Tab-separated table of C-alpha atoms in Angstrom:
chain	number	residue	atom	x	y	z
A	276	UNK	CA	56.731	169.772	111.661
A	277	UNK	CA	55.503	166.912	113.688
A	278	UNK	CA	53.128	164.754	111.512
A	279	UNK	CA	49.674	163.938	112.484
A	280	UNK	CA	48.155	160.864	113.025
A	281	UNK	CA	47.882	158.323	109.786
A	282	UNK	CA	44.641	155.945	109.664
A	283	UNK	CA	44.689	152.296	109.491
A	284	UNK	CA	46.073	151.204	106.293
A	285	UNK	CA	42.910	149.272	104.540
A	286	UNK	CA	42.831	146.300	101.926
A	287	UNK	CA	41.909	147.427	98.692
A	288	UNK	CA	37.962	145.499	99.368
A	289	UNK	CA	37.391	147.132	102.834
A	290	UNK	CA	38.719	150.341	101.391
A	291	UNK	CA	36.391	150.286	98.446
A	292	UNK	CA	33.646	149.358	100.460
A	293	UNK	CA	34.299	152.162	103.627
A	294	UNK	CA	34.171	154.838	100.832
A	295	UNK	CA	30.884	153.333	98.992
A	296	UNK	CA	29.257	153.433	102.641
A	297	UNK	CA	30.893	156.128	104.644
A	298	UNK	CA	32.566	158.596	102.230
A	299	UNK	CA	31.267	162.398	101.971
A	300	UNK	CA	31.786	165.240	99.979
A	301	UNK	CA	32.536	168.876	101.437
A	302	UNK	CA	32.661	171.461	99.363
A	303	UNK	CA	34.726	174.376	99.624
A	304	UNK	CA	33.508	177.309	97.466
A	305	UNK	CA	34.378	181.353	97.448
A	306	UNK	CA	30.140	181.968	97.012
A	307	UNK	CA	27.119	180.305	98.693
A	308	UNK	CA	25.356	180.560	95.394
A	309	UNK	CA	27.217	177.387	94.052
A	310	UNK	CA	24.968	175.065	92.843
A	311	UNK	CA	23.888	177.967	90.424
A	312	UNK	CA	27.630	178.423	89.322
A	313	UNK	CA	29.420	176.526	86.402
A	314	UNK	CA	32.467	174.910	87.640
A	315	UNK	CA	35.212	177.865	88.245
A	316	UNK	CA	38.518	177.191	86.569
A	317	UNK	CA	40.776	176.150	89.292
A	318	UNK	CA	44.550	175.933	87.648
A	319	UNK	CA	45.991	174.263	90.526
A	320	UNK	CA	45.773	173.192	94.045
A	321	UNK	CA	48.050	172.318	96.659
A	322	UNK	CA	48.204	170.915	100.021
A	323	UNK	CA	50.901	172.045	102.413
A	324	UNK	CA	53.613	169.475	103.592
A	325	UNK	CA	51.544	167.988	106.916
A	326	UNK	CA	47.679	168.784	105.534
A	327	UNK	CA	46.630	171.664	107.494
A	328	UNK	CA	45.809	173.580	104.976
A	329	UNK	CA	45.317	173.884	100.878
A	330	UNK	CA	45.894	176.038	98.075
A	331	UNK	CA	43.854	176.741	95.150
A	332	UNK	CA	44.788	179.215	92.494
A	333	UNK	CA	41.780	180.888	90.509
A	334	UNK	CA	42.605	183.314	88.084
A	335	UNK	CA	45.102	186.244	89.651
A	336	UNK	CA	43.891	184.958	93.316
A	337	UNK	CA	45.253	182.439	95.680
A	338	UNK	CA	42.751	180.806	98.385
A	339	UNK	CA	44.313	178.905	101.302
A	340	UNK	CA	41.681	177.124	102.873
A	341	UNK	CA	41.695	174.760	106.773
A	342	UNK	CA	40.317	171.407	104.953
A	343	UNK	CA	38.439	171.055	108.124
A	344	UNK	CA	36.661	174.612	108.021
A	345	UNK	CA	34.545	174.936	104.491
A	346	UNK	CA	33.164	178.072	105.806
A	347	UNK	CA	34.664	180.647	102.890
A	348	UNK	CA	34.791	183.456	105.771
A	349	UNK	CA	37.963	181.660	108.002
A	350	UNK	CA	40.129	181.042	104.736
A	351	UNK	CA	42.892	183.272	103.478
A	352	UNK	CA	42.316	185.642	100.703
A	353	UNK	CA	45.856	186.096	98.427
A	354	UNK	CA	44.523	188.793	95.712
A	355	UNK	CA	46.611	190.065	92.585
A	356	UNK	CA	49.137	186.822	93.351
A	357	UNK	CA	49.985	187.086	89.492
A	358	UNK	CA	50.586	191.038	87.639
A	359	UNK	CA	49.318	190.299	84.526
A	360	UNK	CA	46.966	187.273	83.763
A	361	UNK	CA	46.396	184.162	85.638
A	362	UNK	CA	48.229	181.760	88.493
A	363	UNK	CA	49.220	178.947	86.920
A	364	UNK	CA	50.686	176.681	89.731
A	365	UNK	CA	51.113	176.242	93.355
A	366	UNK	CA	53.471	174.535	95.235
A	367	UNK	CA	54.334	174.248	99.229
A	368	UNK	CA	57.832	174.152	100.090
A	369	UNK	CA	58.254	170.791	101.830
A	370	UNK	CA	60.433	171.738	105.001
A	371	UNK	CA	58.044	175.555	105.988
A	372	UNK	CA	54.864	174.220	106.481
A	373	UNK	CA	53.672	177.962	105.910
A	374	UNK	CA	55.855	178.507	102.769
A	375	UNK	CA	53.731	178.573	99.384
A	376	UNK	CA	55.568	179.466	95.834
A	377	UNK	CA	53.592	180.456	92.900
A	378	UNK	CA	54.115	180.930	88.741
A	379	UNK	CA	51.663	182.108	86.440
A	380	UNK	CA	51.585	184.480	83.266
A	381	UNK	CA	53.612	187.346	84.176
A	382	UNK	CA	56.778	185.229	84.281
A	383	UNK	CA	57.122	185.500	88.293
A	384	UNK	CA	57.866	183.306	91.022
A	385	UNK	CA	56.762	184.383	94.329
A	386	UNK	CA	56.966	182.933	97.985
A	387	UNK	CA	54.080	183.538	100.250
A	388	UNK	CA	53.279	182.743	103.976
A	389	UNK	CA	50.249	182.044	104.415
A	390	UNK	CA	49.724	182.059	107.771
A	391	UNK	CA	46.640	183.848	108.991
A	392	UNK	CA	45.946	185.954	112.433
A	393	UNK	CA	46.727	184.396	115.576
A	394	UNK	CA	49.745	182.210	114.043
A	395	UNK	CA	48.595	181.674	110.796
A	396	UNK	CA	47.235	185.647	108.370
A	397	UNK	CA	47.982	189.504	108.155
A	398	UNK	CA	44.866	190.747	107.620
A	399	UNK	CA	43.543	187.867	105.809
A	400	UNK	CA	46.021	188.471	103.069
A	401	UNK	CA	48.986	186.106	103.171
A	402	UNK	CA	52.456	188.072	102.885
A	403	UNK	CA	54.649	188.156	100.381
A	404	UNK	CA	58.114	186.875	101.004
A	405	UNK	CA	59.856	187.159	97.779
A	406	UNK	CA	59.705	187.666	93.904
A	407	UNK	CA	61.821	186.721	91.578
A	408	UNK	CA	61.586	187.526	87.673
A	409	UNK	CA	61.740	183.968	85.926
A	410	UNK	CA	60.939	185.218	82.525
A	411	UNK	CA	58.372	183.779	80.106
A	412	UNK	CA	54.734	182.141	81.435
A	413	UNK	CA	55.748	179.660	84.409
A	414	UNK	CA	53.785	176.473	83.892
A	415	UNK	CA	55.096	174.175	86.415
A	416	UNK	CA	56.892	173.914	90.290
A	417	UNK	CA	58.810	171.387	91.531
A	418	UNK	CA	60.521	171.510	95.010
A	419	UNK	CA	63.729	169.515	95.613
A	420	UNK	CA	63.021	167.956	99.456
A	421	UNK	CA	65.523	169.921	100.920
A	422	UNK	CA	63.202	172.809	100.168
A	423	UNK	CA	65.427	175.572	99.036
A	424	UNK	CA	65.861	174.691	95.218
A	425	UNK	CA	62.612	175.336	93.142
A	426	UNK	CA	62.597	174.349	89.318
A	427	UNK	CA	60.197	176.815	87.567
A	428	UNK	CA	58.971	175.284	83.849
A	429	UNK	CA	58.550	178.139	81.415
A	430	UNK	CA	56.129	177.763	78.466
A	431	UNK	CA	59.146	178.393	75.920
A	432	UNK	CA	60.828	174.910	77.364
A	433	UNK	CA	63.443	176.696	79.709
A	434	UNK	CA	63.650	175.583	83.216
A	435	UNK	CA	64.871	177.874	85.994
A	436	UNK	CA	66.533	177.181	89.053
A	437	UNK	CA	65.009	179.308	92.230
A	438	UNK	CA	67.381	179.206	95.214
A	439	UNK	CA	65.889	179.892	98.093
A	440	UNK	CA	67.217	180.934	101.606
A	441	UNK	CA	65.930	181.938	104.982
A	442	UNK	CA	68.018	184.672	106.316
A	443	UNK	CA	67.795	186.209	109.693
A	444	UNK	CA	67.816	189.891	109.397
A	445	UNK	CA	69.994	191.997	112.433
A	446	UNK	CA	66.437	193.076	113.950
A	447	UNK	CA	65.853	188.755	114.192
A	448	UNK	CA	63.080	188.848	111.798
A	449	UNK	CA	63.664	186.158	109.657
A	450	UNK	CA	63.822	187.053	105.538
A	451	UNK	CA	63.638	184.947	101.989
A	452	UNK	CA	66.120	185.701	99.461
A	453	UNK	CA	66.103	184.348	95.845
A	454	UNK	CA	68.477	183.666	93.204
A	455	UNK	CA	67.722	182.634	89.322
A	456	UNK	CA	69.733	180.232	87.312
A	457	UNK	CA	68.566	178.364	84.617
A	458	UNK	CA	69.012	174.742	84.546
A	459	UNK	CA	67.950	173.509	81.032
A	460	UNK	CA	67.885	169.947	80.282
A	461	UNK	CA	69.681	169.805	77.184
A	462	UNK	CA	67.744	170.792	74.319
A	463	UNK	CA	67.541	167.850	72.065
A	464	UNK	CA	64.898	166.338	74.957
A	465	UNK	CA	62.393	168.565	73.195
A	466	UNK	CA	59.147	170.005	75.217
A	467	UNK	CA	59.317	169.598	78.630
A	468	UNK	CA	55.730	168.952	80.296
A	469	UNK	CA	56.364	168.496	83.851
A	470	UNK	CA	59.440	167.648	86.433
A	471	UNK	CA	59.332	166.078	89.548
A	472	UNK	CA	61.894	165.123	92.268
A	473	UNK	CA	62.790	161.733	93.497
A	474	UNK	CA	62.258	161.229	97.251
A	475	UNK	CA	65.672	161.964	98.155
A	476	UNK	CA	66.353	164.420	95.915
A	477	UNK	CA	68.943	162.606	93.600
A	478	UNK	CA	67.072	162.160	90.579
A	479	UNK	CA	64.654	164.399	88.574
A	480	UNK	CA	62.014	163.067	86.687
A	481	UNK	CA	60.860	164.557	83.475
A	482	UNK	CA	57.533	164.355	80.786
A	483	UNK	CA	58.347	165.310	77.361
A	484	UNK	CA	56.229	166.351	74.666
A	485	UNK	CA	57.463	163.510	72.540
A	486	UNK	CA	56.371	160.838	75.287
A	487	UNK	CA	59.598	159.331	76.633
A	488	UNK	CA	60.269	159.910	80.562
A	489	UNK	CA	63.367	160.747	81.357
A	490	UNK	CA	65.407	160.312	84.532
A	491	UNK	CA	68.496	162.728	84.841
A	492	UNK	CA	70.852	163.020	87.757
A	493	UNK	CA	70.506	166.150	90.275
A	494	UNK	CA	72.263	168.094	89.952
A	495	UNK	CA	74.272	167.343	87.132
A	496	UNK	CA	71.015	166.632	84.665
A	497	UNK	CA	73.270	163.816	83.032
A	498	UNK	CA	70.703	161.402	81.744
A	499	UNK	CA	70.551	157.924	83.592
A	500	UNK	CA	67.915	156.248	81.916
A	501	UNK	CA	64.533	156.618	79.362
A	502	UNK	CA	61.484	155.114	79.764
A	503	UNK	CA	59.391	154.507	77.089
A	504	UNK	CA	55.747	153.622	77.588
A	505	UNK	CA	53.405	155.977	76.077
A	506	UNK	CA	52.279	156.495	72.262
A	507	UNK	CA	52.085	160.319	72.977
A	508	UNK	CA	53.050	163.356	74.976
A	509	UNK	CA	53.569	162.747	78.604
A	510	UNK	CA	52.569	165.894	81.047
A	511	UNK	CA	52.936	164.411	84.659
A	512	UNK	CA	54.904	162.448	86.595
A	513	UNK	CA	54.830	161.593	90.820
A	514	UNK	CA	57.393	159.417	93.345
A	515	UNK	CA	55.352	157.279	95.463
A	516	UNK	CA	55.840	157.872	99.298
A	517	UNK	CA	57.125	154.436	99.262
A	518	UNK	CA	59.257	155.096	96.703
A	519	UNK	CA	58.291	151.688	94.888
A	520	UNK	CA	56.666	153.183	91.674
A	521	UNK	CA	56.668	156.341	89.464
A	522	UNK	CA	53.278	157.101	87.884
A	523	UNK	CA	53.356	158.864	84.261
A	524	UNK	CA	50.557	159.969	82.812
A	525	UNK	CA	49.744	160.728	79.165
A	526	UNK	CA	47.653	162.414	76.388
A	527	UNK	CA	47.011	158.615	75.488
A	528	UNK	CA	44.774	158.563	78.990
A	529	UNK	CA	46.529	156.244	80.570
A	530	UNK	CA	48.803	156.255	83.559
A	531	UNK	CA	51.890	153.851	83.825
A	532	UNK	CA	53.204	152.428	86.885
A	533	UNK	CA	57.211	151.745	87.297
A	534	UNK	CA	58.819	149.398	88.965
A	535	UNK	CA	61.844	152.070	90.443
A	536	UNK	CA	64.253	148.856	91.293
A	537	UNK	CA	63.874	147.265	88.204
A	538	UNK	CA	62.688	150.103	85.756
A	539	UNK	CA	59.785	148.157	84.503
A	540	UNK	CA	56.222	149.285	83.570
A	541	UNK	CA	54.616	147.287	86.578
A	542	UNK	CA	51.085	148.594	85.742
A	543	UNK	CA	49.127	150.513	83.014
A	544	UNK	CA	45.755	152.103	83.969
A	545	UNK	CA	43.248	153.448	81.708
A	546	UNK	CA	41.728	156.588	82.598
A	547	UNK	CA	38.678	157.616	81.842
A	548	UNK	CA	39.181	161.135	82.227
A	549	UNK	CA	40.956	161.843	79.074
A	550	UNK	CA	44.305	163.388	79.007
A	551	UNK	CA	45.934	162.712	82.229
A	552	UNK	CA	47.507	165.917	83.259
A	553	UNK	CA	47.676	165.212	86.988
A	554	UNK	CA	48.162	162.246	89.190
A	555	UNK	CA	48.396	161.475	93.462
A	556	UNK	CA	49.324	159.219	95.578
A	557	UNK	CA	47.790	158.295	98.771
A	558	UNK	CA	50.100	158.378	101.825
A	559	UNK	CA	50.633	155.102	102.212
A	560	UNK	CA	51.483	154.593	98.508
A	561	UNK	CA	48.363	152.081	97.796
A	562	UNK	CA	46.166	154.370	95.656
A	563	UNK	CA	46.426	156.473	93.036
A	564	UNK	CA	44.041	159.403	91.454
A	565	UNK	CA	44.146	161.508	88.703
A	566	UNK	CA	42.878	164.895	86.678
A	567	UNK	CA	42.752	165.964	83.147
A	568	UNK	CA	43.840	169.242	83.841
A	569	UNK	CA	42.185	172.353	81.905
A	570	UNK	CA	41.243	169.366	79.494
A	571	UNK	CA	38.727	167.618	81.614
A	572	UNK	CA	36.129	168.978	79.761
A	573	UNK	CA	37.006	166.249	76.927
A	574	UNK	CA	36.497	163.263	79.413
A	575	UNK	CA	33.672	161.602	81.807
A	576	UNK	CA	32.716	162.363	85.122
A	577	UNK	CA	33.648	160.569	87.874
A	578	UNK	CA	37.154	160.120	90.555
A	579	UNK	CA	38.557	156.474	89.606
A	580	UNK	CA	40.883	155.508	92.736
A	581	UNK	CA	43.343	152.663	91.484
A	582	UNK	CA	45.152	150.412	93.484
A	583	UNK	CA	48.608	150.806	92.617
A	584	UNK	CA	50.320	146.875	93.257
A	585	UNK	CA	47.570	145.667	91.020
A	586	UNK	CA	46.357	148.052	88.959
A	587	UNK	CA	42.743	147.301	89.596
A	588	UNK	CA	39.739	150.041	89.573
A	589	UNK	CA	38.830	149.977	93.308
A	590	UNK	CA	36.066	152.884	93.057
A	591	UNK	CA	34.767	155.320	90.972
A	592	UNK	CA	33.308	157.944	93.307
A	593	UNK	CA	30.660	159.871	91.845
A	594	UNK	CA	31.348	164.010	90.365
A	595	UNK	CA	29.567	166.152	88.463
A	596	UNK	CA	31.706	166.972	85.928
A	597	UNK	CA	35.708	165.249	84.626
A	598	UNK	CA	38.165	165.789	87.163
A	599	UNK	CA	40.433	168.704	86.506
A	600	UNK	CA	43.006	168.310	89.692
A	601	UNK	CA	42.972	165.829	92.270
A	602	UNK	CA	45.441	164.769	95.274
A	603	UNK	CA	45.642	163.073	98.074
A	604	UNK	CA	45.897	164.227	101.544
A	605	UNK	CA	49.630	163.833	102.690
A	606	UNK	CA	48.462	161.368	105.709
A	607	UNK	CA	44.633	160.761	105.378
A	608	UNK	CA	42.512	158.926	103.065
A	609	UNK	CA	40.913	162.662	102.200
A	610	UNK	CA	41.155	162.872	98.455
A	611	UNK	CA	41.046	167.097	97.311
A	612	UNK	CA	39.905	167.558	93.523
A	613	UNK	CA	38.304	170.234	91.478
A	614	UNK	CA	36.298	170.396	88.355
A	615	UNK	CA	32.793	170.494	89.758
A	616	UNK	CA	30.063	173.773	90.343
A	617	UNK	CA	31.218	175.764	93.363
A	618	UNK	CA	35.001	174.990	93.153
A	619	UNK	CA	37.292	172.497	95.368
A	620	UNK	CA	35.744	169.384	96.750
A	621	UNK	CA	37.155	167.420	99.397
A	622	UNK	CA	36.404	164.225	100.018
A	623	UNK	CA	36.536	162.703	103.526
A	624	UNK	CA	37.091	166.421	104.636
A	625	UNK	CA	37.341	166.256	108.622
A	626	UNK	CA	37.129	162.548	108.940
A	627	UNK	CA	39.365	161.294	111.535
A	628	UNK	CA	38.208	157.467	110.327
A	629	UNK	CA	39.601	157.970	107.267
């Protein structure tokens, strides 16, 4: 997947002041009527590895939408993604641009492609590549970069292992198979909020419920190292592209920055969002945003972008309502979120300044 074109990197005062002056909003709704609508309840979104396209999960349904094309009518309808109540995450696989897994209530995990007519959907639908039975609610993904391992996060604290491989059947049409294992952390690490991969794919990164953030070796989950920086439960945790910082955030709305040479909180940011269920870096590394989740209701409107080496506010760009979701574009300064009437927002949508 060749990647496209990055921006100029910006200092954090240029950058603050391009997005004050230049910045728009395009919104990306499933109705025309949206300024009528109260915000829909998004549960996750997702771009895909290079940024052609994102994912947004609203109750059963999955949307995959062309970030440059807003226009409801050329994005890709997935309908009855979950059995029995609502998606609850999406995920691309890193190496299949086209490859999208999903979780939600009915204890699933399914791989989609989501390619549309003409090289990317059949009929507008998406396929289905694979299921696999996970058991209880799935409330989290996390791909391991070489993109067949999945780790599905089941509300009853059990993790599963999803392996996935591309097969080529006899007739040359390629196939998805799945296998289940679980992979449980052992159990005296208490709730586990989120997991995410380090950028190679040696470490895994966990949120507990209890607030420490552990860091456990892949794949033998032996535990390396605890960080301790929060007064609460800790839901989300990110790898910078870099690979210079881990951001944590908390039910204490705040979002720590570590040091990943030296394993020291570099940075703490206060968010004004509330509960910090969600947090993105920019491509290059420099910024950081983040979402409340399903609890943005609790905290104030507005997108704060924070410079990551410093920790300063560089922006606050104006939203209707507390961000729910928010990340970055994988190689543009386009920042997706949701939480406002009519559904996803992107800002910077189709920009090739930023």
């Amino acid at each position: 997947m060749p990647a496209p074109r990055t921006p100029k990197q910006r200092p954090k005062e240029a950058f603050a002041r391009d997005l004050k002056n230049l910045a728009k909003t395009v919104s990306f709704s499933e109705t025309t009527n949206q300024s009528r609508l109260l915000a829909p309840n998004i549960r996750s979104i997702a771009w895909s590895p290079t940024g052609i396209c994102i994912a947004t999960a609203l109750a059963r349904n999955i949307r995959i939408w062309n970030p440059e094309a807003p226009d409801v009518r050329q994005s890709t309808e997935i309908r009855n993604a979950s059995n029995v109540g609502n998606v609850e995450k999406l995920a691309f696989c890193p190496t299949y641009e086209s490859i999208l897994a999903s979780t939600g209530q009915d204890g699933s995990c399914r791989l989609w492609d989501v390619r549309t007519p003409g090289g990317v959907a059949v009929s507008g639908r998406g396929t289905k590549l694979a299921e696999c039975k996970t058991g209880d609610t799935g409330l989290f993904l996390t791909w391991h970069p070489n993109g067949h391992e999945l780790l599905v996060g089941r509300k009853d604290d059990t993790v599963q292992l999803v392996d996935t491989r591309r097969m080529t059947a006899p007739g040359g049409e390629p196939t998805w198979e799945t296998s289940v294992q679980e992979k449980t952390p052992e159990k005296d690490m208490g709730q586990f909020n989120g997991m995410a991969f380090s950028n190679s794919g040696s470490k895994l990164f966990v949120t507990t419920g209890e607030g420490p953030i552990k860091i456990l070796d892949w794949p033998s989950l032996d535990t390396i190292r605890t960080l301790r920086g929060h007064t609460s439960a800790t839901n989300t945790v990110q790898h910078s592209p870099t690979g210079a910082y881990i951001a944590v955030g908390g039910n204490d709305s705040i979002i720590t920055l570590w040091d990943t040479e030296m394993w020291y909180s570099a940075n703490s940011v206060m968010s004004h969002a509330g509960s910090v269920r969600d947090v993105s870096f920019s491509f290059d590394g420099n910024y950081i945003v983040a979402g409340s989740g399903l609890d943005a209701r609790e905290g104030a409107a507005g997108l704060q972008i924070t410079h990551v080496d410093s920790g300063e506010d560089v922006i606050t760009m104006d939203t209707q309502n507390p961000v729910s979701w928010a990340a970055w574009h994988p190689f543009r300064y386009w920042i997706a979120y949701t939480g406002d009437a009519g559904g996803l927002k992107i800002i910077n949508a189709g920009s090739t300044y930023f």
